[in-house]
Amino acid sequence: MDTHMPPRQKLVVVGNGMAGMRTVDELLKRAPLKYDITVFGAEPHVNYDRIMLSSVLAGEKDLEQIVINPRSWYDENGIDLIVGDAVVAIDTAARTVTSAAGRVVAYDKLLLATGSRPIAPPVPGLDLPGVCAFRDIADVNTMIQASEQHSRAIVIGGGLLGLEAANGLLRRGMQVAVVHLMGTLMERQLDKAAAELLQRELDERGMNFFTNGQTEAIFGDGRVQGVRLADGREIPGDLVVLAIGIRPNVDLAKAAGLAINRGVEVGDDMRTSVPEIFAVGECVEHRGKTYGLVAPLWDMAKVCADHLAREDAVSDYVPAAMATRLKVTGIDLFSAGDFIGDETTEEVVFRDAARNTYKRLVLRDDTLVGAVLYGDAQDGGWYFQLLREGKPLGSLRDTVIFGQAFGNLAAGAPTADPTVAVAALPDAAEICGCNGVCKGKILGAIAEHGLTTPEGVRARTKASASCGSCTPQVEQLLTLALGDGYAAKPAGEKPMCKCTSHSHDQVRRAITGQALRTMPEVMGALGWTTPDGCHVCRPALNFYLLVAWPGEYVDDQQSRFVNERMHANIQKDGTYSVIPRMWGGLTTADELRAIADVVDKYAIPTVKVTGGQRIDLLGVKREQLPHVWKDLNDAGMVSGHAYGKALRTVKTCVGSEWCRFGTQDSTGMGVKLERMTWGSWHAHKVKLAVSGCPRNCAEATIKDFGVVAVDSGWELHVGGNGGIHVRATDLLCKVTTEEEVLEYCGAYLQLYREEARYLERTAPWLERVGLAHVKARVVEDEAGRRALHAKFLHAQTFSQNDPWAERAPGADAAAPFRTLATVE
């Protein structure tokens, strides 16, 4: 034992949020042995990333995925974490805090990180069930639960937080109305032009807007039923979300006698009016300003940690320029600095209406002082760096509006290689805005720890650990640091085709992380070497974009294989086969008569029952296809999708209705599964089956998703393949109800859609990711399973359109099927 080591002091932290724990994290780096640390958190959770709550609401992540510091982190650092017990009093004379549960803990230093509280409008009805804020994970759970039971939501507030809430609820399947007091959305972050583009895009997604709308009352009898505006309009709703702003949470500090204005007043060293008490985050007021974005919190945390670690520390908190990005899936938006300007500034504007792109830069005395980007924000970081540096643009003035890559070309760079662009950034350039990680820190970690993967950089520096939008920049830094060494990527990470050096997984991450919404955007952002891609990458990109942006991305028929374009299977003689869908394998006399009539009318030479229990009409001529489809449609049948990378069939046996051994209604279960899954696009063809007993007459154990009825319920099997390489399924789990079968099936298929590489069937995908991974996501994680299922159902609302009906004879879409005129 070192007898010269001074005794540890006691540090109590009030608030287990991002600012408080970031300060502790920084403190541990500077003086790991100086304090015995106790942390009080009012919420019953470990520290999580609050800015990612919108992703949880949208079903893109779950709570576990946004945890910043797991319980093990507290244990490893000897931190006494007390959750679900808020501090209610501070005795500054005795230097103790008292919690709601009656705990009294002494301190030498006290850190307040009590955050903020949502602002509520002064209107009646706030206490009605169904009214909530959007502040913590409990609020998100309230909204998710409401979306499962109700259909209409109203969000009060058209700012950053309100639109993220509205988007999440929309993706949960609710009808969403947004009430905003001002005339344009996000007026504090966007100019009028960008706000109008944003509103138009959200309007096309299905949001309803009530701008210039002043809320007069929230009404309801026993539960919220709607919102009444001052002009008399009433908006019906089953859920009302308040998102009009936040206010520093100062109650505890005020009761303790600390100096308070709008927030807890702190000096440049983050000390409050009581020297032993520090404060950081949204609860503080520094030089008259309060804060609601994450970037300044990181700077406060570093300064506070300096002064907690050393009594003679001299660092000061200096407010820096801040930038804003919207975390609404598929919308690329960025703003920073003085984007409004005045008579002393000039504007540089670029607008491409066809690509829905808008850029507006504000310059003063040849320096960039503000920027608004909409539709293409990949240069946001570069503009922000120029803004923070405040240097004259000089010759860059003429090209700055076109972005960094163009600027490099103009400056003589040989190509628009993004690696060249990131190499030109100074070490202080911020790469990860969510976690405040700069280029120099990432390069330093790569060199010091021998990092070779984005995952390694993420673990060491937290860069790209939150929203992930900076992952491509992290990869560019790895390339910059390692050169060919970064080519040694994990197995399976080979380029998806000759047009790109990026793998399927990297492309998928970029599509979601950078909000790339079209093929040209993907190819442009990732440096495709061919202008239009090829037959390998275009179908894959088309599928990835469909999965990423359901209802937004417009399917590119020209990027589909011939069977999918023709909605029929092409045969070796150039004719086609047509397979009407028969739900669960059932048919009727009327359907059979209609099929027989079609066979006679068009002289179809062959009729065959397929292995999937459907009737295949073989030998249909190309020009006959729309007419065959129309006649089958008129009889109530739709396309079987038996020719696409999509859900094919759900095979069934007769089950308990007719079979002596059947234990459950397998036919009925098959019909329900096919009704839910038809029309869904996948990385490869997908087949389902339901057997009524373990005799397995429907061959469910060689299907992509198989269901076998047993006395106690249903066995769910996954990853089967009856093709050239036969693979029996793995048992996923057992469930007891039909509703569970549907939920597990939807979740499993959605996970496959999100993780599989194009043309990878479920069997190799399952072997690649492991059954344990699939069980963890679909079986063990109940909330995650429900979120996946909800995403699948949401995507299905845009997919279950019969392509046959859209190509009836006479319609423009049927033109490709007409026989060409003979040229004499």
Short mmCIF file of C-alpha atoms in Angstrom, two decimals, residues 81-268:
data_model
loop_
_atom_site.label_atom_id
_atom_site.label_comp_id
_atom_site.label_asym_id
_atom_site.label_seq_id
_atom_site.Cartn_x
_atom_site.Cartn_y
_atom_site.Cartn_z
CA LEU A 81 -24.49 4.01 -9.31
CA ILE A 82 -27.89 4.64 -7.71
CA VAL A 83 -30.71 4.61 -10.27
CA GLY A 84 -34.40 5.35 -9.88
CA ASP A 85 -33.73 7.58 -6.87
CA ALA A 86 -33.61 11.32 -7.53
CA VAL A 87 -31.72 13.72 -5.26
CA VAL A 88 -34.26 16.04 -3.60
CA ALA A 89 -32.11 18.25 -1.39
CA ILE A 90 -28.59 19.68 -1.03
CA ASP A 91 -27.18 20.85 2.29
CA THR A 92 -24.34 23.14 1.22
CA ALA A 93 -23.22 23.71 4.82
CA ALA A 94 -23.00 20.04 5.76
CA ARG A 95 -21.97 19.09 2.20
CA THR A 96 -24.52 16.32 1.85
CA VAL A 97 -27.25 15.38 -0.61
CA THR A 98 -30.50 13.63 0.28
CA SER A 99 -32.39 11.39 -2.13
CA ALA A 100 -36.09 10.71 -2.47
CA ALA A 101 -35.56 7.33 -0.84
CA GLY A 102 -33.87 8.97 2.14
CA ARG A 103 -30.24 8.27 1.28
CA VAL A 104 -27.88 10.90 2.69
CA VAL A 105 -24.48 11.01 1.00
CA ALA A 106 -21.63 13.34 1.87
CA TYR A 107 -19.47 15.05 -0.75
CA ASP A 108 -16.29 17.05 -1.06
CA LYS A 109 -17.23 18.07 -4.61
CA LEU A 110 -20.72 18.02 -6.11
CA LEU A 111 -21.52 17.95 -9.82
CA LEU A 112 -25.00 18.96 -10.94
CA ALA A 113 -26.09 17.57 -14.31
CA THR A 114 -29.83 17.70 -13.86
CA GLY A 115 -30.58 18.45 -17.50
CA SER A 116 -33.77 20.13 -18.58
CA ARG A 117 -37.50 19.69 -18.57
CA PRO A 118 -39.92 19.93 -21.48
CA ILE A 119 -41.98 23.07 -21.78
CA ALA A 120 -45.73 22.64 -21.82
CA PRO A 121 -48.10 25.24 -23.29
CA PRO A 122 -50.38 26.90 -20.71
CA VAL A 123 -53.56 25.22 -21.93
CA PRO A 124 -56.18 22.98 -20.31
CA GLY A 125 -56.04 19.24 -20.83
CA LEU A 126 -52.34 18.65 -20.10
CA ASP A 127 -53.19 16.06 -17.46
CA LEU A 128 -55.33 13.89 -19.74
CA PRO A 129 -54.15 10.32 -20.33
CA GLY A 130 -52.53 10.18 -23.75
CA VAL A 131 -50.59 13.45 -23.36
CA CYS A 132 -46.82 13.10 -23.02
CA ALA A 133 -43.54 14.84 -23.70
CA PHE A 134 -40.61 13.55 -25.75
CA ARG A 135 -37.79 13.65 -23.27
CA ASP A 136 -36.73 10.21 -22.06
CA ILE A 137 -37.08 6.51 -22.74
CA ALA A 138 -40.27 6.37 -20.67
CA ASP A 139 -41.86 8.93 -23.02
CA VAL A 140 -40.76 6.86 -26.01
CA ASN A 141 -42.27 3.73 -24.51
CA THR A 142 -45.51 5.64 -23.91
CA MET A 143 -45.62 6.66 -27.56
CA ILE A 144 -44.80 3.17 -28.82
CA GLN A 145 -47.54 1.70 -26.64
CA ALA A 146 -50.00 4.30 -27.91
CA SER A 147 -49.09 3.51 -31.52
CA GLU A 148 -49.99 -0.14 -30.90
CA GLN A 149 -53.42 0.74 -29.55
CA HIS A 150 -54.41 3.92 -31.36
CA SER A 151 -54.12 5.40 -34.82
CA ARG A 152 -53.96 9.21 -34.61
CA ALA A 153 -51.21 11.36 -33.10
CA ILE A 154 -50.77 15.10 -32.75
CA VAL A 155 -47.33 16.60 -32.17
CA ILE A 156 -47.30 20.15 -30.82
CA GLY A 157 -44.08 21.73 -32.03
CA GLY A 158 -42.56 21.79 -35.51
CA GLY A 159 -38.97 22.17 -34.38
CA LEU A 160 -36.18 19.59 -34.47
CA LEU A 161 -37.56 17.48 -31.63
CA GLY A 162 -41.16 17.65 -32.79
CA LEU A 163 -40.39 16.53 -36.32
CA GLU A 164 -38.29 13.63 -35.07
CA ALA A 165 -41.19 12.58 -32.85
CA ALA A 166 -43.65 12.95 -35.72
CA ASN A 167 -41.46 10.90 -38.03
CA GLY A 168 -41.11 8.12 -35.48
CA LEU A 169 -44.86 7.94 -34.91
CA LEU A 170 -45.47 7.97 -38.65
CA ARG A 171 -43.13 5.03 -39.04
CA ARG A 172 -45.04 3.29 -36.26
CA GLY A 173 -48.08 3.44 -38.52
CA MET A 174 -49.94 6.36 -36.95
CA GLN A 175 -51.62 9.23 -38.75
CA VAL A 176 -49.65 12.28 -37.61
CA ALA A 177 -50.59 15.95 -37.43
CA VAL A 178 -48.00 18.59 -36.49
CA VAL A 179 -49.13 21.85 -34.91
CA HIS A 180 -46.56 24.64 -35.11
CA LEU A 181 -46.95 28.15 -33.78
CA MET A 182 -44.72 29.72 -36.44
CA GLY A 183 -45.28 29.99 -40.18
CA THR A 184 -42.38 27.69 -41.18
CA LEU A 185 -40.83 24.57 -39.65
CA MET A 186 -37.57 24.64 -37.68
CA GLU A 187 -37.37 28.39 -37.99
CA ARG A 188 -34.40 28.47 -35.60
CA GLN A 189 -32.36 26.18 -37.83
CA LEU A 190 -33.66 26.71 -41.38
CA ASP A 191 -34.35 29.58 -43.70
CA LYS A 192 -37.73 29.86 -45.41
CA ALA A 193 -36.73 28.07 -48.61
CA ALA A 194 -35.26 25.04 -46.84
CA ALA A 195 -38.20 24.91 -44.43
CA GLU A 196 -40.65 24.80 -47.33
CA LEU A 197 -38.72 21.96 -48.96
CA LEU A 198 -38.75 20.09 -45.67
CA GLN A 199 -42.48 20.58 -45.16
CA ARG A 200 -43.24 19.48 -48.71
CA GLU A 201 -41.20 16.31 -48.30
CA LEU A 202 -42.77 15.45 -44.95
CA ASP A 203 -46.18 16.27 -46.35
CA GLU A 204 -45.60 13.75 -49.14
CA ARG A 205 -44.78 11.15 -46.50
CA GLY A 206 -48.20 11.65 -44.97
CA MET A 207 -47.71 14.22 -42.19
CA ASN A 208 -50.38 16.87 -41.85
CA PHE A 209 -49.26 20.36 -40.86
CA PHE A 210 -51.04 23.16 -39.05
CA THR A 211 -48.57 26.06 -39.18
CA ASN A 212 -49.45 29.39 -37.56
CA GLY A 213 -51.42 27.14 -35.24
CA GLN A 214 -51.79 28.29 -31.65
CA THR A 215 -52.98 25.53 -29.33
CA GLU A 216 -55.93 26.70 -27.23
CA ALA A 217 -56.88 23.44 -25.49
CA ILE A 218 -56.29 19.72 -25.38
CA PHE A 219 -59.68 18.09 -25.01
CA GLY A 220 -61.05 14.66 -24.23
CA ASP A 221 -63.44 12.74 -22.00
CA GLY A 222 -61.36 10.46 -19.79
CA ARG A 223 -58.59 10.38 -22.44
CA VAL A 224 -57.25 12.83 -24.94
CA GLN A 225 -59.43 13.10 -28.04
CA GLY A 226 -57.86 16.02 -29.84
CA VAL A 227 -56.48 19.54 -29.90
CA ARG A 228 -58.41 22.78 -30.42
CA LEU A 229 -56.63 25.72 -32.05
CA ALA A 230 -57.23 29.39 -31.35
CA ASP A 231 -58.88 29.86 -34.76
CA GLY A 232 -61.50 27.25 -33.88
CA ARG A 233 -60.11 24.30 -35.78
CA GLU A 234 -60.21 20.95 -33.97
CA ILE A 235 -57.75 18.17 -34.75
CA PRO A 236 -58.77 14.67 -33.61
CA GLY A 237 -56.06 12.57 -31.96
CA ASP A 238 -55.51 9.69 -29.54
CA LEU A 239 -52.01 10.80 -28.53
CA VAL A 240 -50.65 14.32 -28.03
CA VAL A 241 -46.87 14.82 -27.84
CA LEU A 242 -45.52 18.09 -26.45
CA ALA A 243 -42.29 19.14 -28.17
CA ILE A 244 -42.15 22.93 -28.05
CA GLY A 245 -38.87 23.26 -26.22
CA ILE A 246 -36.98 22.66 -23.00
CA ARG A 247 -36.19 24.64 -19.84
CA PRO A 248 -33.16 24.09 -17.56
CA ASN A 249 -34.02 21.95 -14.54
CA VAL A 250 -32.96 24.26 -11.71
CA ASP A 251 -35.33 23.27 -8.90
CA LEU A 252 -32.74 21.41 -6.84
CA ALA A 253 -30.08 24.10 -7.23
CA LYS A 254 -32.55 26.88 -6.53
CA ALA A 255 -33.74 25.24 -3.30
CA ALA A 256 -30.11 24.90 -2.20
CA GLY A 257 -29.55 28.63 -2.59
CA LEU A 258 -27.31 28.58 -5.69
CA ALA A 259 -27.38 31.57 -8.02
CA ILE A 260 -30.08 31.00 -10.63
CA ASN A 261 -31.26 32.97 -13.63
CA ARG A 262 -32.73 30.97 -16.53
CA GLY A 263 -30.32 28.17 -15.59
CA VAL A 264 -27.80 27.41 -12.87
CA GLU A 265 -25.26 30.20 -13.25
CA VAL A 266 -21.70 28.97 -13.84
CA GLY A 267 -18.38 30.62 -14.54
CA ASP A 268 -15.89 29.74 -17.26
#
